[in-house]
Amino acid sequence: MSVFIFIDHSEGHVKKASLEALSYGAALAAQLNTTAEGILLGTLATDPADLGKYGIKKVHQAAQESLNALDAQVDARIIADFISASGDSVLVFSHNTTGKAIAPRVAARCKAGLVTGAIALPDTSNGFVVKKTVFSGKAFANISLNTPVKIIALNPNAYAVKEGQGKAEIMPLTASAPTPKVKVVSATAATGHVPLTEAELVVSGGRGLKGPENWGMVEELASLLGAATACSRPVADAHWRPHNEHVGQTGIAIAPNLYIAIGISGAIQHLAGVNRSKVIVVINKDPEAPFFKAADYGIVGDAFEVVPKMISAVKKLKGK
Ligand SMILES: Cc1cc2nc3c(=O)[nH]c(=O)nc-3n(C[C@H](O)[C@H](O)[C@H](O)COP(=O)(O)OP(=O)(O)OC[C@H]3O[C@@H](n4cnc5c(N)ncnc54)[C@H](O)[C@@H]3O)c2cc1C
């Protein structure tokens, strides 16, 4: 049984969540006494053989340029054909937007058991049991996979990237890509310094900031920290901020190392998207704001006084 990891990339670079999946897949392969191998559709700006440093021995690459543009139906078909020809195997995706679009399609084609939102290596002592989050991260479930092909979609930020040494062997994956059923007419990349889903640090604002004209301090703090910016849903609904910054149950779910929430009450629907953050800092003038219950650090105070002080402190630390 081999372990295959889908290599998710954008603009020539492998996404951080995918490096986590590669490291996870390599550890799983060691646990199962087998090899970890990547599946790469399209091309990278760097040599794919370098991905060997994340523990994979081979990269199966379908190097058609056309595959650089994500088409979940096409990608799923190629991967499913490859996996079906490979026999019993474990296939690892990251549970990000790409993985969510492709993994279920591959699972359906391969009649594979699929666990989404996995947070730990499987327990293989008696079967194959994968731990995952359920109910927006409020509980855990252990799922037993019994199918010959098993698919795991790993939550971003649930497994640390492990970098070592080594080169992977590149194996051409001769895929007959099916004709796409949809055509992307145009695509506009979201602007912003750091993509939210990839960000290690996030500075987020809510309705407590009163209006879009007050986001300068959020952006300044984020820029000083090298963080992405996010917001609560009412802020995006009011068009104070773009919708791609909206985090929560109906927005993007993120898991950065640090989440700074400014003027956000901490409603359950907001927490559903941010409660996997490693450290949460809450700034709110209401000491009873529910967010303080989920916070690692809380500052009770007016954002318009606290945030400028934080900006000065960070500048001082950075010698700016
Ligand atoms: C089905 C459903 C799905 C939803 N999905 C989402 C979702 O995905 N994401 C999401 O965010 N919400 C979602 N919501 C909305 C959610 O319930 C809350 O209404 C929303 O999160 C509140 O946003 P907020 O905290 O910015 O605003 P508010 O609730 O208005 O809170 C503002 C906070 O700012 C504080 N404040 C005010 N002035 C200051 C100041 N000067 N300094 C410091 N603090 C100050 C206040 O004390 C208050 O706590 C959803 C709701 C429903 C029903």
mmCIF file of N, CA, C and O in Angstrom, residues 90-123:
data_model
loop_
_atom_site.group_PDB
_atom_site.id
_atom_site.type_symbol
_atom_site.label_atom_id
_atom_site.label_comp_id
_atom_site.label_asym_id
_atom_site.label_seq_id
_atom_site.Cartn_x
_atom_site.Cartn_y
_atom_site.Cartn_z
ATOM 1 N N VAL A 90 -3.373 4.974 0.165
ATOM 2 C CA VAL A 90 -3.930 6.097 0.932
ATOM 3 C C VAL A 90 -3.592 7.359 0.157
ATOM 4 O O VAL A 90 -2.455 7.538 -0.280
ATOM 5 N N LEU A 91 -4.591 8.199 -0.031
ATOM 6 C CA LEU A 91 -4.390 9.438 -0.772
ATOM 7 C C LEU A 91 -4.644 10.604 0.186
ATOM 8 O O LEU A 91 -5.665 10.634 0.882
ATOM 9 N N VAL A 92 -3.676 11.527 0.232
ATOM 10 C CA VAL A 92 -3.787 12.650 1.173
ATOM 11 C C VAL A 92 -3.963 13.962 0.407
ATOM 12 O O VAL A 92 -3.199 14.256 -0.515
ATOM 13 N N PHE A 93 -4.960 14.720 0.793
ATOM 14 C CA PHE A 93 -5.173 16.086 0.287
ATOM 15 C C PHE A 93 -5.062 17.032 1.473
ATOM 16 O O PHE A 93 -5.169 16.612 2.620
ATOM 17 N N SER A 94 -4.923 18.331 1.180
ATOM 18 C CA SER A 94 -5.182 19.265 2.272
ATOM 19 C C SER A 94 -6.648 19.662 2.191
ATOM 20 O O SER A 94 -7.229 19.726 1.103
ATOM 21 N N HIS A 95 -7.225 19.899 3.347
ATOM 22 C CA HIS A 95 -8.662 20.225 3.404
ATOM 23 C C HIS A 95 -8.823 21.738 3.199
ATOM 24 O O HIS A 95 -9.361 22.450 4.033
ATOM 25 N N ASN A 96 -8.283 22.203 2.085
ATOM 26 C CA ASN A 96 -8.434 23.618 1.723
ATOM 27 C C ASN A 96 -9.422 23.691 0.546
ATOM 28 O O ASN A 96 -10.063 22.687 0.201
ATOM 29 N N THR A 97 -9.522 24.850 -0.071
ATOM 30 C CA THR A 97 -10.528 25.002 -1.133
ATOM 31 C C THR A 97 -10.307 23.980 -2.244
ATOM 32 O O THR A 97 -11.261 23.373 -2.741
ATOM 33 N N THR A 98 -9.042 23.773 -2.632
ATOM 34 C CA THR A 98 -8.757 22.829 -3.712
ATOM 35 C C THR A 98 -9.121 21.409 -3.287
ATOM 36 O O THR A 98 -9.792 20.673 -4.023
ATOM 37 N N GLY A 99 -8.659 21.030 -2.100
ATOM 38 C CA GLY A 99 -8.928 19.677 -1.615
ATOM 39 C C GLY A 99 -10.417 19.416 -1.480
ATOM 40 O O GLY A 99 -10.907 18.324 -1.810
ATOM 41 N N LYS A 100 -11.147 20.448 -1.023
ATOM 42 C CA LYS A 100 -12.595 20.272 -0.857
ATOM 43 C C LYS A 100 -13.274 20.037 -2.206
ATOM 44 O O LYS A 100 -14.297 19.377 -2.293
ATOM 45 N N ALA A 101 -12.700 20.613 -3.266
ATOM 46 C CA ALA A 101 -13.299 20.458 -4.598
ATOM 47 C C ALA A 101 -12.925 19.125 -5.236
ATOM 48 O O ALA A 101 -13.724 18.539 -5.968
ATOM 49 N N ILE A 102 -11.719 18.641 -4.962
ATOM 50 C CA ILE A 102 -11.245 17.442 -5.679
ATOM 51 C C ILE A 102 -11.452 16.136 -4.899
ATOM 52 O O ILE A 102 -11.892 15.128 -5.467
ATOM 53 N N ALA A 103 -11.133 16.152 -3.599
ATOM 54 C CA ALA A 103 -11.134 14.891 -2.834
ATOM 55 C C ALA A 103 -12.470 14.134 -2.900
ATOM 56 O O ALA A 103 -12.468 12.912 -3.151
ATOM 57 N N PRO A 104 -13.615 14.793 -2.711
ATOM 58 C CA PRO A 104 -14.872 14.026 -2.761
ATOM 59 C C PRO A 104 -15.123 13.416 -4.139
ATOM 60 O O PRO A 104 -15.673 12.320 -4.249
ATOM 61 N N ARG A 105 -14.705 14.117 -5.189
ATOM 62 C CA ARG A 105 -14.901 13.585 -6.547
ATOM 63 C C ARG A 105 -14.043 12.335 -6.747
ATOM 64 O O ARG A 105 -14.505 11.344 -7.321
ATOM 65 N N VAL A 106 -12.800 12.392 -6.264
ATOM 66 C CA VAL A 106 -11.918 11.221 -6.397
ATOM 67 C C VAL A 106 -12.499 10.068 -5.574
ATOM 68 O O VAL A 106 -12.528 8.919 -6.016
ATOM 69 N N ALA A 107 -12.976 10.407 -4.374
ATOM 70 C CA ALA A 107 -13.542 9.366 -3.495
ATOM 71 C C ALA A 107 -14.708 8.667 -4.181
ATOM 72 O O ALA A 107 -14.820 7.436 -4.151
ATOM 73 N N ALA A 108 -15.571 9.457 -4.828
ATOM 74 C CA ALA A 108 -16.731 8.860 -5.500
ATOM 75 C C ALA A 108 -16.274 7.963 -6.646
ATOM 76 O O ALA A 108 -16.783 6.855 -6.822
ATOM 77 N N ARG A 109 -15.288 8.432 -7.415
ATOM 78 C CA ARG A 109 -14.813 7.648 -8.568
ATOM 79 C C ARG A 109 -14.121 6.362 -8.120
ATOM 80 O O ARG A 109 -14.236 5.326 -8.779
ATOM 81 N N CYS A 110 -13.365 6.439 -7.026
ATOM 82 C CA CYS A 110 -12.584 5.260 -6.580
ATOM 83 C C CYS A 110 -13.337 4.425 -5.555
ATOM 84 O O CYS A 110 -12.780 3.478 -5.007
ATOM 85 N N LYS A 111 -14.569 4.825 -5.236
ATOM 86 C CA LYS A 111 -15.357 4.160 -4.183
ATOM 87 C C LYS A 111 -14.522 4.082 -2.897
ATOM 88 O O LYS A 111 -14.431 3.030 -2.237
ATOM 89 N N ALA A 112 -13.898 5.203 -2.579
ATOM 90 C CA ALA A 112 -12.996 5.253 -1.436
ATOM 91 C C ALA A 112 -13.671 5.894 -0.230
ATOM 92 O O ALA A 112 -14.508 6.778 -0.388
ATOM 93 N N GLY A 113 -13.301 5.437 0.959
ATOM 94 C CA GLY A 113 -13.722 6.116 2.182
ATOM 95 C C GLY A 113 -12.940 7.415 2.291
ATOM 96 O O GLY A 113 -11.743 7.446 2.002
ATOM 97 N N LEU A 114 -13.619 8.469 2.701
ATOM 98 C CA LEU A 114 -12.984 9.800 2.763
ATOM 99 C C LEU A 114 -13.199 10.410 4.142
ATOM 100 O O LEU A 114 -14.318 10.429 4.655
ATOM 101 N N VAL A 115 -12.118 10.872 4.745
ATOM 102 C CA VAL A 115 -12.235 11.635 5.996
ATOM 103 C C VAL A 115 -11.756 13.050 5.716
ATOM 104 O O VAL A 115 -10.601 13.263 5.350
ATOM 105 N N THR A 116 -12.648 14.024 5.874
ATOM 106 C CA THR A 116 -12.257 15.422 5.683
ATOM 107 C C THR A 116 -11.974 16.046 7.053
ATOM 108 O O THR A 116 -12.528 15.625 8.062
ATOM 109 N N GLY A 117 -11.103 17.036 7.059
ATOM 110 C CA GLY A 117 -10.818 17.759 8.308
ATOM 111 C C GLY A 117 -10.024 16.928 9.301
ATOM 112 O O GLY A 117 -10.169 17.089 10.519
ATOM 113 N N ALA A 118 -9.155 16.042 8.782
ATOM 114 C CA ALA A 118 -8.332 15.214 9.677
ATOM 115 C C ALA A 118 -7.344 16.099 10.436
ATOM 116 O O ALA A 118 -6.877 17.120 9.919
ATOM 117 N N ILE A 119 -7.041 15.711 11.679
ATOM 118 C CA ILE A 119 -6.143 16.550 12.479
ATOM 119 C C ILE A 119 -4.965 15.769 13.049
ATOM 120 O O ILE A 119 -4.122 16.350 13.733
ATOM 121 N N ALA A 120 -4.909 14.470 12.779
ATOM 122 C CA ALA A 120 -3.804 13.678 13.335
ATOM 123 C C ALA A 120 -3.536 12.479 12.432
ATOM 124 O O ALA A 120 -4.379 12.116 11.601
ATOM 125 N N LEU A 121 -2.379 11.881 12.615
ATOM 126 C CA LEU A 121 -2.063 10.656 11.872
ATOM 127 C C LEU A 121 -3.043 9.564 12.286
ATOM 128 O O LEU A 121 -3.482 9.527 13.439
ATOM 129 N N PRO A 122 -3.402 8.667 11.381
ATOM 130 C CA PRO A 122 -4.355 7.604 11.730
ATOM 131 C C PRO A 122 -3.790 6.679 12.805
ATOM 132 O O PRO A 122 -2.579 6.505 12.908
ATOM 133 N N ASP A 123 -4.701 6.111 13.576
ATOM 134 C CA ASP A 123 -4.327 5.054 14.509
ATOM 135 C C ASP A 123 -4.454 3.752 13.716
ATOM 136 O O ASP A 123 -5.551 3.357 13.323
#
